[in-house]
Amino acid sequence: MGLENTRLNDRGLMAAGMALVIAGMQVFIIQPGFITVLVSTLNLTEAWAGYIASAEMFGIAIATIATAAVGHRLDWRVAVVLSALVLAGADLLSIFAHSAVQFMAARAVAGLGAGVLISIGYSVVGMARNPEKLFGYLIMAVLGYGAVGVFILPSAQAAVGLSGILAALALIAILPLLLLGTLPARSAIEGSIPGTVNAAPAAQDKRTVILALTAVATFFLGQGVVWAYLGLIGTAAGVPDQAVATGLAVSQVSGMLGAFGMAWLSGRVSQRALLLGGTIASVVPLLALLGHVTAMSYSFSVVLFNGAANLMTPLLMAVAAVAGAGDPRIIQRAAALQMLGLAVGPALAAPVAEHGGFAPVLIIAAMLFAFVYPAARWNGRKVA
């Protein structure tokens, strides 16, 4: 096949991975705005909107877990085609849902298709020669899509309604098929290391892999615990609604800067130093919210937190990629743990917030983030 001992095309991997992850996260990344559209259009209660969001998120988590288990046996191109069609079909099916239960079921199916796309998208980027930099660019692209999506949703709702928005999402779901030719077939990359095809697989240290995956699991569980409640934490502390909204909006920009920072710092700073800095910058803003909170301190905290979180996201996926010596199965497991943490976190935090307020939620999230840094002990290399 002419693939032996040749370099995979980093640009092709980047383009394919970006398209797959954006398509897979098409609703999750614009979820706050999408939930608002659902509530106003379908006359749903906030609780039902939350159930619908959770159903899609759990569908994504289940699919990423399943892909991590059997992805090494799949033909990735076939899996992408089938998953994109499932996602697009579920988007279109959502248009014809006549009840909240039917809509929730359609979104759960959409999550199954989306999860496979996300898992494979992360995997192909993790196979590149410089995963830290490319994961940073990937997260920037996802956040850029989210910023544009949330901004235009109110106008789109007024112009084409929920049905038009869902039809546009169905189109986004099939766009990755245009890049199918840049996606490696799984059978051609068995045992690969970053940037090579059919090369001798690099040795994996089991402890290294476990530490890396533990870091991924604890970080995204912590993010799931606190992210959904950041707005309510501000208002409960007496911060005006507009100040909360402004702080959260600016934090999206800082998130993009955090992802860009990961891409720029790749090759200049060691993974250990980045993990330590990112961990501290994730923990300190949450602890600051335990004290007296003003509009200024709240905005500073959420801006710093979101910047750190979006530096850590590509960094931790790259840590998993390097720990697994480029084995896509390790990256798929990391993606599964990411989605599982984001799905389970809010459910774990809900009873805590209900009975103990938001202070325990902040403390639990900070403790989880603090456990991330030990994963840095396995490798202090400078990333090229």
XYZ file of C-alpha atoms in Angstrom:
384
model
C 0.000 0.000 0.000
C 3.051 2.249 0.033
C 2.438 3.255 3.646
C 5.256 1.508 5.406
C 7.650 3.684 7.404
C 6.193 6.896 5.969
C 5.145 9.979 7.836
C 1.497 10.655 8.403
C 0.550 14.104 7.153
C 0.190 16.351 10.203
C -1.981 18.815 8.300
C -4.246 16.023 7.156
C -4.512 14.667 10.686
C -5.220 18.159 12.018
C -7.926 18.846 9.433
C -9.602 15.481 9.913
C -9.404 15.629 13.709
C -10.714 19.195 13.831
C -13.675 18.387 11.589
C -14.551 15.246 13.546
C -14.334 16.821 17.007
C -16.289 19.939 16.016
C -18.997 17.781 14.429
C -19.085 15.561 17.497
C -19.242 18.483 19.939
C -21.656 20.457 17.770
C -24.281 20.806 20.539
C -22.183 20.355 23.667
C -19.972 23.366 22.918
C -22.999 25.646 22.336
C -25.069 24.008 25.058
C -25.873 27.134 27.119
C -27.364 28.884 24.082
C -28.969 25.711 22.740
C -30.705 25.050 26.067
C -32.107 28.581 26.004
C -33.516 27.967 22.523
C -35.090 24.681 23.656
C -36.743 26.220 26.699
C -38.246 29.120 24.749
C -39.230 27.162 21.628
C -40.550 23.914 23.088
C -41.910 25.457 26.304
C -39.771 23.098 28.367
C -38.998 23.510 32.021
C -35.375 24.081 32.933
C -35.361 20.594 34.477
C -36.464 18.955 31.219
C -33.888 20.958 29.291
C -31.284 19.657 31.716
C -32.452 16.072 31.238
C -32.167 16.477 27.467
C -28.642 17.881 27.761
C -27.662 15.035 30.092
C -29.110 12.418 27.729
C -26.938 13.646 24.866
C -23.878 13.885 27.107
C -24.343 10.357 28.410
C -24.793 9.149 24.825
C -21.431 10.728 23.993
C -19.831 9.159 27.077
C -21.185 5.684 26.247
C -19.983 5.949 22.648
C -16.493 7.096 23.606
C -16.210 4.262 26.134
C -17.327 1.730 23.519
C -14.904 3.140 20.947
C -12.077 2.922 23.455
C -12.903 -0.758 23.933
C -13.225 -1.809 20.290
C -11.808 1.098 18.284
C -8.622 -0.769 17.448
C -10.733 -3.304 15.559
C -12.706 -0.747 13.559
C -12.125 0.605 10.092
C -12.108 4.256 11.063
C -13.383 5.501 7.716
C -16.406 3.218 7.842
C -17.015 4.149 11.489
C -16.890 7.867 10.652
C -19.359 7.504 7.782
C -21.831 5.514 9.880
C -21.485 7.766 12.932
C -21.854 10.973 10.906
C -25.031 9.587 9.347
C -26.387 8.564 12.771
C -25.677 12.050 14.139
C -27.175 13.821 11.121
C -30.199 11.503 11.177
C -30.775 12.181 14.874
C -30.533 15.942 14.260
C -33.201 15.669 11.581
C -35.287 13.293 13.705
C -35.244 15.894 16.482
C -37.167 18.248 14.195
C -40.125 15.875 14.167
C -40.164 15.067 17.901
C -43.628 15.719 19.341
C -42.764 15.535 23.037
C -39.920 16.220 25.403
C -39.358 12.471 25.822
C -39.083 11.958 22.048
C -36.711 14.896 21.744
C -34.594 13.532 24.584
C -34.450 10.114 22.921
C -33.350 11.682 19.627
C -30.600 13.644 21.380
C -29.390 10.489 23.152
C -29.017 8.827 19.738
C -27.221 11.933 18.482
C -24.806 11.558 21.389
C -23.943 8.017 20.311
C -22.941 9.178 16.835
C -21.136 12.231 18.216
C -19.089 10.222 20.706
C -17.538 8.018 18.020
C -16.572 11.078 15.960
C -14.973 12.758 18.988
C -13.031 9.635 19.934
C -11.625 9.062 16.453
C -10.953 12.790 16.010
C -8.852 12.917 19.160
C -7.074 9.714 18.136
C -5.890 10.937 14.743
C -4.584 14.213 16.195
C -2.776 12.272 18.922
C -0.889 10.336 16.252
C 0.799 13.456 14.910
C 4.425 14.304 15.597
C 3.611 17.193 17.936
C 0.322 16.373 19.661
C 0.646 19.146 22.275
C 0.640 21.880 19.641
C -2.064 20.303 17.490
C -4.357 19.581 20.436
C -4.008 23.256 21.346
C -5.082 24.315 17.858
C -7.904 21.774 17.981
C -9.321 23.172 21.217
C -8.996 26.713 19.812
C -11.061 25.672 16.794
C -13.721 24.047 18.970
C -13.951 27.135 21.202
C -14.082 29.371 18.128
C -17.000 27.355 16.788
C -18.667 27.619 20.187
C -18.201 31.385 20.412
C -19.644 31.949 16.942
C -22.431 29.443 17.545
C -23.583 30.953 20.825
C -23.410 34.455 19.333
C -25.593 33.684 16.289
C -28.094 31.349 17.978
C -30.576 34.102 18.961
C -30.569 35.494 15.405
C -30.818 31.988 13.951
C -33.753 31.221 16.208
C -35.541 34.348 15.029
C -34.745 33.667 11.365
C -35.189 29.905 10.932
C -36.397 28.610 14.299
C -35.320 25.446 16.078
C -35.999 23.344 12.979
C -33.581 25.395 10.913
C -30.929 25.189 13.632
C -31.274 21.401 13.781
C -31.037 21.169 9.991
C -27.813 23.217 10.121
C -26.461 20.845 12.783
C -27.258 17.905 10.494
C -25.188 19.574 7.776
C -22.292 20.103 10.194
C -22.487 16.407 11.105
C -21.741 15.268 7.544
C -19.074 17.863 6.697
C -16.250 15.591 7.985
C -17.080 13.200 5.146
C -15.449 15.708 2.791
C -12.121 14.959 4.520
C -12.530 11.197 4.610
C -9.535 10.753 2.318
C -7.191 12.380 4.851
C -8.311 9.999 7.592
C -6.077 6.944 8.054
C -7.760 3.570 7.957
C -7.258 1.860 11.312
C -5.763 -1.233 9.683
C -2.958 0.909 8.236
C -1.808 2.309 11.581
C -1.826 -0.681 13.899
C 1.070 -0.363 16.317
C 2.014 3.115 15.194
C 3.840 5.759 17.128
C 3.294 9.480 16.619
C 4.031 10.432 13.032
C 4.771 6.949 11.681
C 2.915 4.143 10.014
C 3.574 0.475 10.691
C 6.611 1.369 12.747
C 7.753 -0.783 15.600
C 5.560 0.184 18.552
C 7.306 2.089 21.304
C 7.377 0.448 24.692
C 4.664 1.537 27.097
C 5.171 1.823 30.826
C 1.932 0.672 32.451
C 2.415 2.978 35.424
C 2.957 5.904 33.080
C -0.270 5.176 31.203
C -2.253 4.734 34.425
C -0.973 8.029 35.830
C -1.782 9.853 32.604
C -5.315 8.449 32.416
C -5.837 9.147 36.127
C -4.901 12.780 35.505
C -7.401 12.971 32.640
C -10.172 11.361 34.709
C -9.710 13.546 37.783
C -9.380 16.790 35.832
C -12.520 16.365 33.734
C -14.534 15.071 36.667
C -13.548 18.246 38.492
C -14.484 20.350 35.488
C -17.843 18.579 35.250
C -18.458 19.208 38.950
C -17.939 22.969 38.815
C -18.486 24.261 35.263
C -22.286 24.030 35.156
C -22.547 25.936 38.433
C -20.155 28.824 37.821
C -22.956 31.202 36.869
C -25.077 30.255 39.883
C -22.044 30.553 42.166
C -21.679 34.183 41.110
C -25.318 35.131 41.562
C -25.524 33.289 44.899
C -22.579 35.390 46.084
C -24.493 38.568 45.245
C -22.755 39.407 41.975
C -25.186 41.179 39.581
C -26.504 39.040 36.736
C -24.937 41.236 34.062
C -21.551 41.082 35.753
C -21.802 37.289 35.891
C -22.726 37.133 32.206
C -19.871 39.468 31.276
C -17.359 37.471 33.293
C -18.441 34.203 31.682
C -18.345 35.768 28.200
C -14.811 37.081 28.702
C -13.828 33.678 30.064
C -14.588 32.174 26.645
C -11.942 34.464 25.163
C -9.499 33.476 27.894
C -10.287 29.837 27.080
C -9.157 30.388 23.516
C -6.035 32.140 24.780
C -5.331 29.190 27.077
C -5.548 26.736 24.171
C -3.354 29.032 22.046
C -0.904 29.239 24.925
C -0.614 25.455 24.920
C 0.133 25.460 21.194
C 2.685 28.292 21.527
C 4.419 26.891 24.610
C 4.802 23.449 23.068
C 8.519 22.839 22.613
C 9.437 25.758 24.879
C 8.278 24.524 28.283
C 8.262 21.014 29.754
C 5.051 19.105 30.261
C 5.792 18.988 33.986
C 6.007 22.772 34.269
C 2.849 23.264 32.204
C 0.952 20.736 34.301
C 2.058 22.391 37.526
C 1.176 25.880 36.301
C -2.149 24.748 34.857
C -3.064 22.885 38.026
C -2.310 25.878 40.251
C -4.217 28.224 37.920
C -7.212 25.853 38.048
C -7.261 25.481 41.840
C -6.550 29.036 43.049
C -9.525 30.765 41.316
C -11.961 28.244 42.798
C -10.596 28.719 46.302
C -10.817 32.492 45.801
C -14.558 32.135 45.226
C -14.918 30.737 48.761
C -14.168 34.157 50.240
C -15.831 37.543 49.806
C -16.782 37.770 46.135
C -17.192 41.017 44.197
C -17.999 41.502 40.531
C -14.309 42.163 39.867
C -12.993 39.157 41.818
C -15.633 36.879 40.315
C -14.756 37.912 36.766
C -11.034 37.529 37.433
C -11.568 34.060 38.918
C -13.697 32.641 36.082
C -11.450 34.187 33.421
C -8.327 32.660 34.987
C -10.058 29.325 35.569
C -11.341 28.953 32.013
C -7.983 29.947 30.553
C -6.254 27.321 32.696
C -8.882 24.679 31.928
C -8.435 25.124 28.190
C -4.666 24.988 28.499
C -4.983 21.773 30.487
C -7.433 20.121 28.084
C -5.058 19.806 25.102
C -2.115 19.239 27.451
C -3.740 16.265 29.175
C -4.818 14.708 25.872
C -1.225 15.097 24.673
C 0.066 13.573 27.931
C -2.113 10.541 27.236
C -0.893 10.384 23.632
C 2.771 10.456 24.658
C 2.259 8.055 27.581
C 0.622 5.588 25.222
C 3.494 5.896 22.724
C 1.010 6.966 20.063
C -1.303 3.979 20.588
C -4.730 5.304 19.521
C -6.400 3.060 22.089
C -4.877 5.117 24.916
C -6.097 8.354 23.352
C -9.571 6.847 22.932
C -9.596 5.864 26.592
C -8.594 9.408 27.509
C -11.447 10.779 25.377
C -13.856 8.358 27.061
C -12.711 9.487 30.512
C -13.059 13.132 29.467
C -16.650 12.707 28.344
C -17.534 10.477 31.296
C -16.192 13.064 33.732
C -18.134 15.868 32.056
C -21.306 13.743 32.142
C -20.989 12.449 35.699
C -19.619 15.619 37.327
C -22.827 17.699 37.298
C -24.870 14.767 38.596
C -22.445 14.281 41.499
C -22.417 17.986 42.323
C -26.209 18.441 42.238
C -27.039 16.866 45.634
C -23.958 18.489 47.190
C -25.088 21.935 46.024
C -28.669 21.264 47.094
C -27.808 20.279 50.649
C -24.554 22.088 51.332
C -24.480 25.067 49.000
C -21.733 25.875 46.503
C -18.746 25.987 48.883
C -18.452 22.154 49.021
C -18.756 22.032 45.224
C -15.813 24.424 44.862
C -13.755 22.477 47.422
C -14.422 19.106 45.752
C -13.504 20.490 42.319
C -10.323 22.106 43.684
C -9.294 18.828 45.347
C -9.816 16.902 42.123
C -7.731 19.409 40.157
C -4.987 19.215 42.784
C -4.619 15.476 42.105
C -3.758 16.131 38.450
C -0.179 17.234 38.961
C 1.233 13.873 40.176
C 0.886 12.644 36.592
C 3.706 15.058 35.730
C 6.146 12.953 37.720
C 6.437 10.392 34.904
C 7.869 12.770 32.325
C 9.514 16.163 32.439
C 10.618 16.260 28.824
C 10.544 19.354 26.649
C 8.070 18.749 23.869
C 9.365 19.238 20.343
